[in-house]
Amino acid sequence: MRRPGAVALLGLAAFAAAAQQPVTWSIAPHATDARLAAGEPAHWVAYDPATAGPLLVWLPGTGGQPERGPKALFAEVLGEGYRLVALSYHDTPAVAQVCTPARLRMQPACAAQFRQQRAWGDQSGAPVDDRPEDAIVPRLSQLLRHLAGQDPAGHWQGYLDGNEPRWSRIVLMGQSQGGGMAAFIAQTRAVAGVVVFSGGWDHGANGDIAAWYRRRSVTPLERWQATYNAQEPQAGTLERIYRTLGIPAAQVHVLDLPVVTRLPHTDGVGNAAYAPLWREMLNAVKPQQP
């Protein structure tokens, strides 16, 4: 496992100084699909119109607001030549709030069923009532179609493959629940890469980690990067989960710099002293241009 060193801050202003100001869009999910509820948090899109690089999809943690995401991290994403979509999705309740020990005794696969429904909306008997159009992958597809129509000069159609995103050009990145969703999707779709920040800690009926972590990943394991903070209470569980997922030890980064955010759990995305590590991970999973 890797332990990063400390360095200086980098924000959106630094990105703007190094390249032209990015184009940003704030898009209500309802504008992309009339079936979605009005008033949901907006998707946030940012990109340099001079590039047609890979797309990074950010999945926030429980209660996260895409437009209020980690701006220093977003600046690194843009600075490394990615386009950025911070996706609005149903990120409440969290898995642990639904798949309680009592429920797991009756429904041992609760966590996998929960995440399947939240990702695709196609799970029979799911423990959450997300509709198919509420799910992450349909929302992303609808947003990309919307962008293709509203911003034809942006060539957004290149990130679509029929009714699904063109995964070979997309990196998934998320924190906490969002990191768990990124990992779950990457197991069954060959995404260009996946970056997981403290990505959830699902359990089964016997108190062990959830069985879905043992599934074979369709995304090659060399395309995975993961972090957790040594001070967060679930550090030991996260280390075991990443090992069970099969992520090589050199691609699991233990964060141990002084915590500057409210909690160690969020420091990996909120502490700009980790900027060199962010760049390292983004470069490690960046796909080659088609």
C-alpha positions as a LaTeX table, in Angstrom:
\begin{tabular}{lrrr}
\hline
Residue & $x$ (\AA) & $y$ (\AA) & $z$ (\AA) \\
\hline
Met1 & 0.00 & 0.00 & 0.00 \\
Arg2 & 1.11 & 3.51 & $-0.82$ \\
Arg3 & 1.40 & 6.48 & 1.56 \\
Pro4 & 1.45 & 9.88 & $-0.20$ \\
Gly5 & 3.51 & 12.88 & 0.81 \\
Ala6 & 2.32 & 16.43 & 1.35 \\
Val7 & 2.45 & 19.26 & $-1.23$ \\
Ala8 & 0.90 & 22.58 & $-2.05$ \\
Leu9 & $-2.71$ & 23.50 & $-2.84$ \\
Leu10 & $-4.23$ & 23.72 & $-6.28$ \\
Gly11 & $-7.68$ & 25.19 & $-7.03$ \\
Leu12 & $-9.83$ & 26.04 & $-10.00$ \\
Ala13 & $-8.05$ & 29.36 & $-10.33$ \\
Ala14 & $-4.78$ & 27.53 & $-10.93$ \\
Phe15 & $-6.42$ & 25.46 & $-13.64$ \\
Ala16 & $-7.78$ & 28.60 & $-15.26$ \\
Ala17 & $-4.28$ & 30.11 & $-15.28$ \\
Ala18 & $-2.84$ & 27.01 & $-16.94$ \\
Ala19 & $-5.55$ & 26.65 & $-19.59$ \\
Gln20 & $-8.53$ & 28.52 & $-20.88$ \\
Gln21 & $-11.48$ & 28.91 & $-18.53$ \\
Pro22 & $-13.52$ & 25.68 & $-18.58$ \\
Val23 & $-17.06$ & 25.66 & $-19.88$ \\
Thr24 & $-19.43$ & 24.77 & $-17.03$ \\
Trp25 & $-23.04$ & 23.65 & $-17.12$ \\
Ser26 & $-25.50$ & 23.28 & $-14.25$ \\
Ile27 & $-28.28$ & 21.01 & $-15.50$ \\
Ala28 & $-31.42$ & 20.00 & $-13.63$ \\
Pro29 & $-32.03$ & 16.24 & $-13.92$ \\
His30 & $-35.66$ & 17.04 & $-14.81$ \\
Ala31 & $-34.39$ & 18.87 & $-17.92$ \\
Thr32 & $-32.83$ & 15.64 & $-19.18$ \\
Asp33 & $-35.80$ & 13.38 & $-18.38$ \\
Ala34 & $-39.29$ & 14.70 & $-17.59$ \\
Arg35 & $-39.98$ & 11.63 & $-15.43$ \\
Leu36 & $-37.46$ & 12.85 & $-12.85$ \\
Ala37 & $-38.62$ & 15.02 & $-9.99$ \\
Ala38 & $-38.25$ & 18.79 & $-10.28$ \\
Gly39 & $-36.04$ & 20.39 & $-7.66$ \\
Glu40 & $-33.40$ & 17.66 & $-7.44$ \\
Pro41 & $-29.77$ & 18.80 & $-7.08$ \\
Ala42 & $-28.29$ & 19.72 & $-10.45$ \\
His43 & $-25.74$ & 17.78 & $-12.44$ \\
Trp44 & $-22.52$ & 19.80 & $-12.81$ \\
Val45 & $-20.49$ & 19.58 & $-16.02$ \\
Ala46 & $-17.12$ & 21.18 & $-16.77$ \\
Tyr47 & $-14.76$ & 20.80 & $-19.71$ \\
Asp48 & $-12.15$ & 22.52 & $-21.80$ \\
Pro49 & $-13.69$ & 22.99 & $-25.27$ \\
Ala50 & $-10.23$ & 22.80 & $-26.82$ \\
Thr51 & $-9.90$ & 19.12 & $-25.83$ \\
Ala52 & $-11.96$ & 15.99 & $-26.42$ \\
Gly53 & $-10.41$ & 13.93 & $-23.66$ \\
Pro54 & $-11.88$ & 11.07 & $-21.66$ \\
Leu55 & $-14.87$ & 11.68 & $-19.42$ \\
Leu56 & $-14.65$ & 11.38 & $-15.65$ \\
Val57 & $-17.95$ & 10.79 & $-13.84$ \\
Trp58 & $-17.95$ & 11.87 & $-10.20$ \\
Leu59 & $-20.39$ & 10.12 & $-7.83$ \\
Pro60 & $-20.74$ & 11.99 & $-4.52$ \\
Gly61 & $-21.26$ & 10.33 & $-1.17$ \\
Thr62 & $-24.46$ & 10.22 & 0.85 \\
Gly63 & $-26.17$ & 13.61 & 0.85 \\
Gly64 & $-23.58$ & 15.03 & $-1.56$ \\
Gln65 & $-24.30$ & 17.98 & $-3.82$ \\
Pro66 & $-22.57$ & 17.72 & $-7.22$ \\
Glu67 & $-22.16$ & 21.49 & $-7.66$ \\
Arg68 & $-20.58$ & 21.72 & $-4.21$ \\
Gly69 & $-18.12$ & 18.92 & $-4.88$ \\
Pro70 & $-14.39$ & 19.03 & $-4.05$ \\
Lys71 & $-13.24$ & 21.88 & $-6.28$ \\
Ala72 & $-9.49$ & 21.32 & $-5.83$ \\
Leu73 & $-9.94$ & 17.70 & $-6.90$ \\
Phe74 & $-12.14$ & 18.80 & $-9.80$ \\
Ala75 & $-9.41$ & 21.21 & $-10.89$ \\
Glu76 & $-6.93$ & 18.33 & $-11.07$ \\
Val77 & $-9.40$ & 16.30 & $-13.12$ \\
Leu78 & $-9.69$ & 19.15 & $-15.64$ \\
Gly79 & $-5.98$ & 19.86 & $-15.53$ \\
Glu80 & $-5.21$ & 16.27 & $-16.50$ \\
Gly81 & $-7.27$ & 16.62 & $-19.67$ \\
Tyr82 & $-10.52$ & 14.99 & $-18.57$ \\
Arg83 & $-14.03$ & 16.24 & $-19.04$ \\
Leu84 & $-16.01$ & 16.17 & $-15.80$ \\
Val85 & $-19.58$ & 15.19 & $-15.02$ \\
Ala86 & $-20.54$ & 15.43 & $-11.34$ \\
Leu87 & $-23.70$ & 13.33 & $-11.41$ \\
Ser88 & $-26.81$ & 13.98 & $-9.36$ \\
Tyr89 & $-28.39$ & 10.70 & $-8.25$ \\
His90 & $-30.45$ & 9.33 & $-5.34$ \\
Asp91 & $-27.67$ & 9.21 & $-2.75$ \\
Thr92 & $-29.95$ & 8.85 & 0.28 \\
Pro93 & $-30.48$ & 6.67 & 2.15 \\
Ala94 & $-27.11$ & 4.97 & 2.42 \\
Val95 & $-26.62$ & 1.21 & 2.14 \\
Ala96 & $-25.91$ & 0.83 & 5.86 \\
Gln97 & $-29.12$ & 2.68 & 6.72 \\
Val98 & $-31.19$ & 0.18 & 4.71 \\
Cys99 & $-29.22$ & $-3.07$ & 4.99 \\
Thr100 & $-29.28$ & $-3.22$ & 8.78 \\
Pro101 & $-28.32$ & $-6.40$ & 10.69 \\
Ala102 & $-32.01$ & $-7.21$ & 11.17 \\
Arg103 & $-32.71$ & $-6.88$ & 7.46 \\
Leu104 & $-29.57$ & $-8.80$ & 6.47 \\
Arg105 & $-30.79$ & $-11.81$ & 8.47 \\
Met106 & $-33.82$ & $-11.98$ & 6.17 \\
Gln107 & $-32.13$ & $-10.64$ & 3.01 \\
Pro108 & $-28.41$ & $-11.59$ & 3.06 \\
Ala109 & $-27.79$ & $-10.09$ & $-0.41$ \\
Cys110 & $-29.38$ & $-6.77$ & 0.58 \\
Ala111 & $-26.28$ & $-4.69$ & $-0.23$ \\
Ala112 & $-25.85$ & $-6.09$ & $-3.74$ \\
Gln113 & $-29.57$ & $-5.73$ & $-4.47$ \\
Phe114 & $-29.49$ & $-2.16$ & $-3.15$ \\
Arg115 & $-26.54$ & $-1.20$ & $-5.34$ \\
Gln116 & $-27.94$ & $-2.97$ & $-8.40$ \\
Gln117 & $-31.16$ & $-0.99$ & $-8.07$ \\
Arg118 & $-29.32$ & 2.28 & $-7.50$ \\
Ala119 & $-27.06$ & 1.63 & $-10.51$ \\
Trp120 & $-29.57$ & 0.27 & $-13.05$ \\
Gly121 & $-33.03$ & 0.20 & $-11.46$ \\
Asp122 & $-33.69$ & $-3.36$ & $-12.61$ \\
Gln123 & $-33.48$ & $-5.40$ & $-9.41$ \\
Ser124 & $-36.59$ & $-7.40$ & $-8.51$ \\
Gly125 & $-37.38$ & $-7.19$ & $-4.80$ \\
Ala126 & $-34.83$ & $-4.41$ & $-4.22$ \\
Pro127 & $-34.66$ & $-2.89$ & $-0.73$ \\
Val128 & $-34.93$ & 0.65 & $-2.17$ \\
Asp129 & $-37.70$ & 2.00 & $-4.36$ \\
Asp130 & $-35.55$ & 3.86 & $-6.90$ \\
Arg131 & $-37.30$ & 3.70 & $-10.28$ \\
Pro132 & $-35.35$ & 2.66 & $-13.40$ \\
Glu133 & $-35.14$ & 6.29 & $-14.56$ \\
Asp134 & $-33.78$ & 7.28 & $-11.13$ \\
Ala135 & $-30.81$ & 4.94 & $-11.41$ \\
Ile136 & $-27.24$ & 6.12 & $-12.03$ \\
Val137 & $-26.60$ & 4.58 & $-15.45$ \\
Pro138 & $-29.90$ & 5.71 & $-17.03$ \\
Arg139 & $-29.38$ & 9.20 & $-15.58$ \\
Leu140 & $-25.88$ & 9.40 & $-17.03$ \\
Ser141 & $-27.11$ & 8.23 & $-20.43$ \\
Gln142 & $-29.94$ & 10.77 & $-20.41$ \\
Leu143 & $-27.56$ & 13.55 & $-19.41$ \\
Leu144 & $-25.14$ & 12.67 & $-22.21$ \\
Arg145 & $-27.98$ & 12.65 & $-24.73$ \\
His146 & $-29.11$ & 16.02 & $-23.43$ \\
Leu147 & $-25.61$ & 17.45 & $-23.77$ \\
Ala148 & $-25.29$ & 16.04 & $-27.28$ \\
Gly149 & $-28.43$ & 17.93 & $-28.27$ \\
Gln150 & $-27.71$ & 21.17 & $-26.42$ \\
Asp151 & $-23.97$ & 21.36 & $-27.10$ \\
Pro152 & $-23.28$ & 19.66 & $-30.46$ \\
Ala153 & $-19.87$ & 21.36 & $-30.70$ \\
Gly154 & $-18.89$ & 19.41 & $-27.58$ \\
His155 & $-19.18$ & 16.04 & $-29.38$ \\
Trp156 & $-20.89$ & 14.42 & $-26.40$ \\
Gln157 & $-22.30$ & 11.68 & $-28.60$ \\
Gly158 & $-18.84$ & 10.13 & $-28.53$ \\
Tyr159 & $-19.43$ & 9.14 & $-24.89$ \\
Leu160 & $-22.55$ & 7.14 & $-25.77$ \\
Asp161 & $-22.88$ & 3.64 & $-27.15$ \\
Gly162 & $-26.54$ & 3.05 & $-27.94$ \\
Asn163 & $-28.54$ & 3.21 & $-24.73$ \\
Glu164 & $-25.48$ & 2.97 & $-22.47$ \\
Pro165 & $-22.48$ & 5.17 & $-21.88$ \\
Arg166 & $-19.38$ & 4.30 & $-23.91$ \\
Trp167 & $-17.55$ & 2.87 & $-20.91$ \\
Ser168 & $-14.19$ & 2.58 & $-22.70$ \\
Arg169 & $-13.96$ & 6.41 & $-22.63$ \\
Ile170 & $-15.27$ & 6.87 & $-19.08$ \\
Val171 & $-13.52$ & 6.82 & $-15.71$ \\
Leu172 & $-15.72$ & 6.46 & $-12.62$ \\
Met173 & $-14.67$ & 8.21 & $-9.41$ \\
Gly174 & $-16.59$ & 8.46 & $-6.15$ \\
Gln175 & $-16.35$ & 8.97 & $-2.42$ \\
Ser176 & $-18.02$ & 6.87 & 0.30 \\
Gln177 & $-21.38$ & 5.65 & $-1.11$ \\
Gly178 & $-20.36$ & 7.07 & $-4.49$ \\
Gly179 & $-17.10$ & 5.15 & $-4.36$ \\
Gly180 & $-19.02$ & 1.97 & $-3.62$ \\
Met181 & $-21.30$ & 2.64 & $-6.58$ \\
Ala182 & $-18.29$ & 3.24 & $-8.84$ \\
Ala183 & $-16.78$ & $-0.08$ & $-7.72$ \\
Phe184 & $-20.07$ & $-1.94$ & $-8.18$ \\
Ile185 & $-20.53$ & $-0.65$ & $-11.73$ \\
Ala186 & $-16.89$ & $-1.28$ & $-12.64$ \\
Gln187 & $-17.25$ & $-4.93$ & $-11.66$ \\
Thr188 & $-19.82$ & $-5.51$ & $-14.41$ \\
Arg189 & $-18.88$ & $-2.94$ & $-17.08$ \\
Ala190 & $-15.42$ & $-2.56$ & $-18.60$ \\
Val191 & $-14.89$ & 1.08 & $-17.69$ \\
Ala192 & $-11.69$ & 2.88 & $-18.63$ \\
Gly193 & $-10.79$ & 3.17 & $-14.96$ \\
Val194 & $-12.18$ & 3.56 & $-11.46$ \\
Val195 & $-10.98$ & 5.63 & $-8.49$ \\
Val196 & $-12.52$ & 4.86 & $-5.10$ \\
Phe197 & $-12.20$ & 7.14 & $-2.07$ \\
Ser198 & $-13.24$ & 5.28 & 1.13 \\
Gly199 & $-15.85$ & 3.49 & $-0.93$ \\
Gly200 & $-18.40$ & 2.11 & 1.49 \\
Trp201 & $-18.36$ & $-0.97$ & 3.70 \\
Asp202 & $-21.22$ & $-3.30$ & 2.82 \\
His203 & $-21.89$ & $-6.35$ & 4.98 \\
Gly204 & $-23.70$ & $-9.67$ & 4.74 \\
Ala205 & $-25.87$ & $-11.54$ & 7.22 \\
Asn206 & $-22.96$ & $-13.04$ & 9.15 \\
Gly207 & $-21.25$ & $-9.71$ & 9.83 \\
Asp208 & $-18.62$ & $-10.41$ & 7.18 \\
Ile209 & $-18.12$ & $-8.05$ & 4.24 \\
Ala210 & $-20.76$ & $-8.42$ & 1.51 \\
Ala211 & $-20.42$ & $-11.29$ & $-0.93$ \\
Trp212 & $-20.50$ & $-9.02$ & $-3.98$ \\
Tyr213 & $-16.95$ & $-7.87$ & $-3.25$ \\
Arg214 & $-15.77$ & $-11.37$ & $-4.23$ \\
Arg215 & $-17.17$ & $-11.21$ & $-7.76$ \\
Arg216 & $-14.73$ & $-11.14$ & $-10.65$ \\
Ser217 & $-14.20$ & $-7.64$ & $-12.05$ \\
Val218 & $-14.86$ & $-7.02$ & $-15.75$ \\
Thr219 & $-12.74$ & $-3.87$ & $-15.49$ \\
Pro220 & $-9.10$ & $-5.02$ & $-15.40$ \\
Leu221 & $-7.65$ & $-4.73$ & $-11.92$ \\
Glu222 & $-4.73$ & $-2.63$ & $-13.16$ \\
Arg223 & $-7.34$ & 0.05 & $-13.98$ \\
Trp224 & $-8.40$ & 0.41 & $-10.31$ \\
Gln225 & $-7.13$ & 2.94 & $-7.76$ \\
Ala226 & $-8.36$ & 3.24 & $-4.15$ \\
Thr227 & $-7.75$ & 5.20 & $-0.96$ \\
Tyr228 & $-8.79$ & 5.23 & 2.66 \\
Asn229 & $-7.68$ & 7.31 & 5.62 \\
Ala230 & $-5.70$ & 5.55 & 8.35 \\
Gln231 & $-7.70$ & 7.46 & 10.98 \\
Glu232 & $-11.23$ & 6.64 & 9.84 \\
Pro233 & $-13.07$ & 4.07 & 11.96 \\
Gln234 & $-13.67$ & 1.75 & 9.00 \\
Ala235 & $-10.04$ & 1.73 & 7.85 \\
Gly236 & $-9.50$ & $-1.95$ & 8.61 \\
Thr237 & $-12.72$ & $-2.95$ & 6.85 \\
Leu238 & $-11.85$ & $-0.85$ & 3.80 \\
Glu239 & $-8.40$ & $-2.41$ & 3.59 \\
Arg240 & $-9.98$ & $-5.87$ & 3.62 \\
Ile241 & $-12.60$ & $-4.88$ & 1.03 \\
Tyr242 & $-9.99$ & $-3.54$ & $-1.38$ \\
Arg243 & $-7.93$ & $-6.70$ & $-0.93$ \\
Thr244 & $-11.02$ & $-8.85$ & $-1.55$ \\
Leu245 & $-11.86$ & $-6.86$ & $-4.67$ \\
Gly246 & $-8.39$ & $-7.83$ & $-5.90$ \\
Ile247 & $-6.95$ & $-4.33$ & $-6.20$ \\
Pro248 & $-3.14$ & $-4.64$ & $-6.24$ \\
Ala249 & $-1.56$ & $-3.37$ & $-3.02$ \\
Ala250 & 0.48 & $-0.73$ & $-4.87$ \\
Gln251 & $-2.81$ & 0.80 & $-6.10$ \\
Val252 & $-4.30$ & 1.13 & $-2.60$ \\
His253 & $-3.21$ & 4.39 & $-0.97$ \\
Val254 & $-3.33$ & 4.87 & 2.80 \\
Leu255 & $-3.88$ & 8.56 & 3.62 \\
Asp256 & $-2.12$ & 9.81 & 6.74 \\
Leu257 & $-1.51$ & 13.56 & 6.39 \\
Pro258 & $-2.95$ & 15.92 & 9.03 \\
Val259 & $-6.71$ & 16.02 & 8.56 \\
Val260 & $-8.01$ & 19.42 & 7.43 \\
Thr261 & $-11.64$ & 18.55 & 6.68 \\
Arg262 & $-14.36$ & 17.77 & 9.19 \\
Leu263 & $-13.70$ & 14.02 & 9.18 \\
Pro264 & $-10.87$ & 11.70 & 8.12 \\
His265 & $-13.46$ & 9.92 & 5.95 \\
Thr266 & $-13.77$ & 12.96 & 3.66 \\
Asp267 & $-10.18$ & 14.21 & 3.83 \\
Gly268 & $-9.06$ & 12.21 & 0.80 \\
Val269 & $-11.17$ & 14.36 & $-1.52$ \\
Gly270 & $-11.18$ & 17.60 & 0.46 \\
Asn271 & $-7.53$ & 18.02 & 1.42 \\
Ala272 & $-5.63$ & 19.60 & $-1.48$ \\
Ala273 & $-2.33$ & 18.42 & $-0.01$ \\
Tyr274 & $-3.20$ & 15.15 & $-1.74$ \\
Ala275 & $-3.05$ & 16.81 & $-5.17$ \\
Pro276 & 0.07 & 14.84 & $-6.28$ \\
Leu277 & $-1.70$ & 11.58 & $-5.41$ \\
Trp278 & $-4.83$ & 12.69 & $-7.29$ \\
Arg279 & $-2.70$ & 13.38 & $-10.37$ \\
Glu280 & $-0.93$ & 10.03 & $-10.02$ \\
Met281 & $-4.21$ & 8.12 & $-9.84$ \\
Leu282 & $-5.84$ & 10.11 & $-12.66$ \\
Asn283 & $-2.88$ & 9.41 & $-14.93$ \\
Ala284 & $-2.82$ & 5.73 & $-13.98$ \\
Val285 & $-6.42$ & 5.17 & $-15.10$ \\
Lys286 & $-6.54$ & 7.63 & $-18.01$ \\
Pro287 & $-7.47$ & 5.83 & $-21.23$ \\
Gln288 & $-5.61$ & 6.32 & $-24.46$ \\
Gln289 & $-7.32$ & 8.58 & $-26.99$ \\
Pro290 & $-9.28$ & 6.62 & $-29.58$ \\
\hline
\end{tabular}
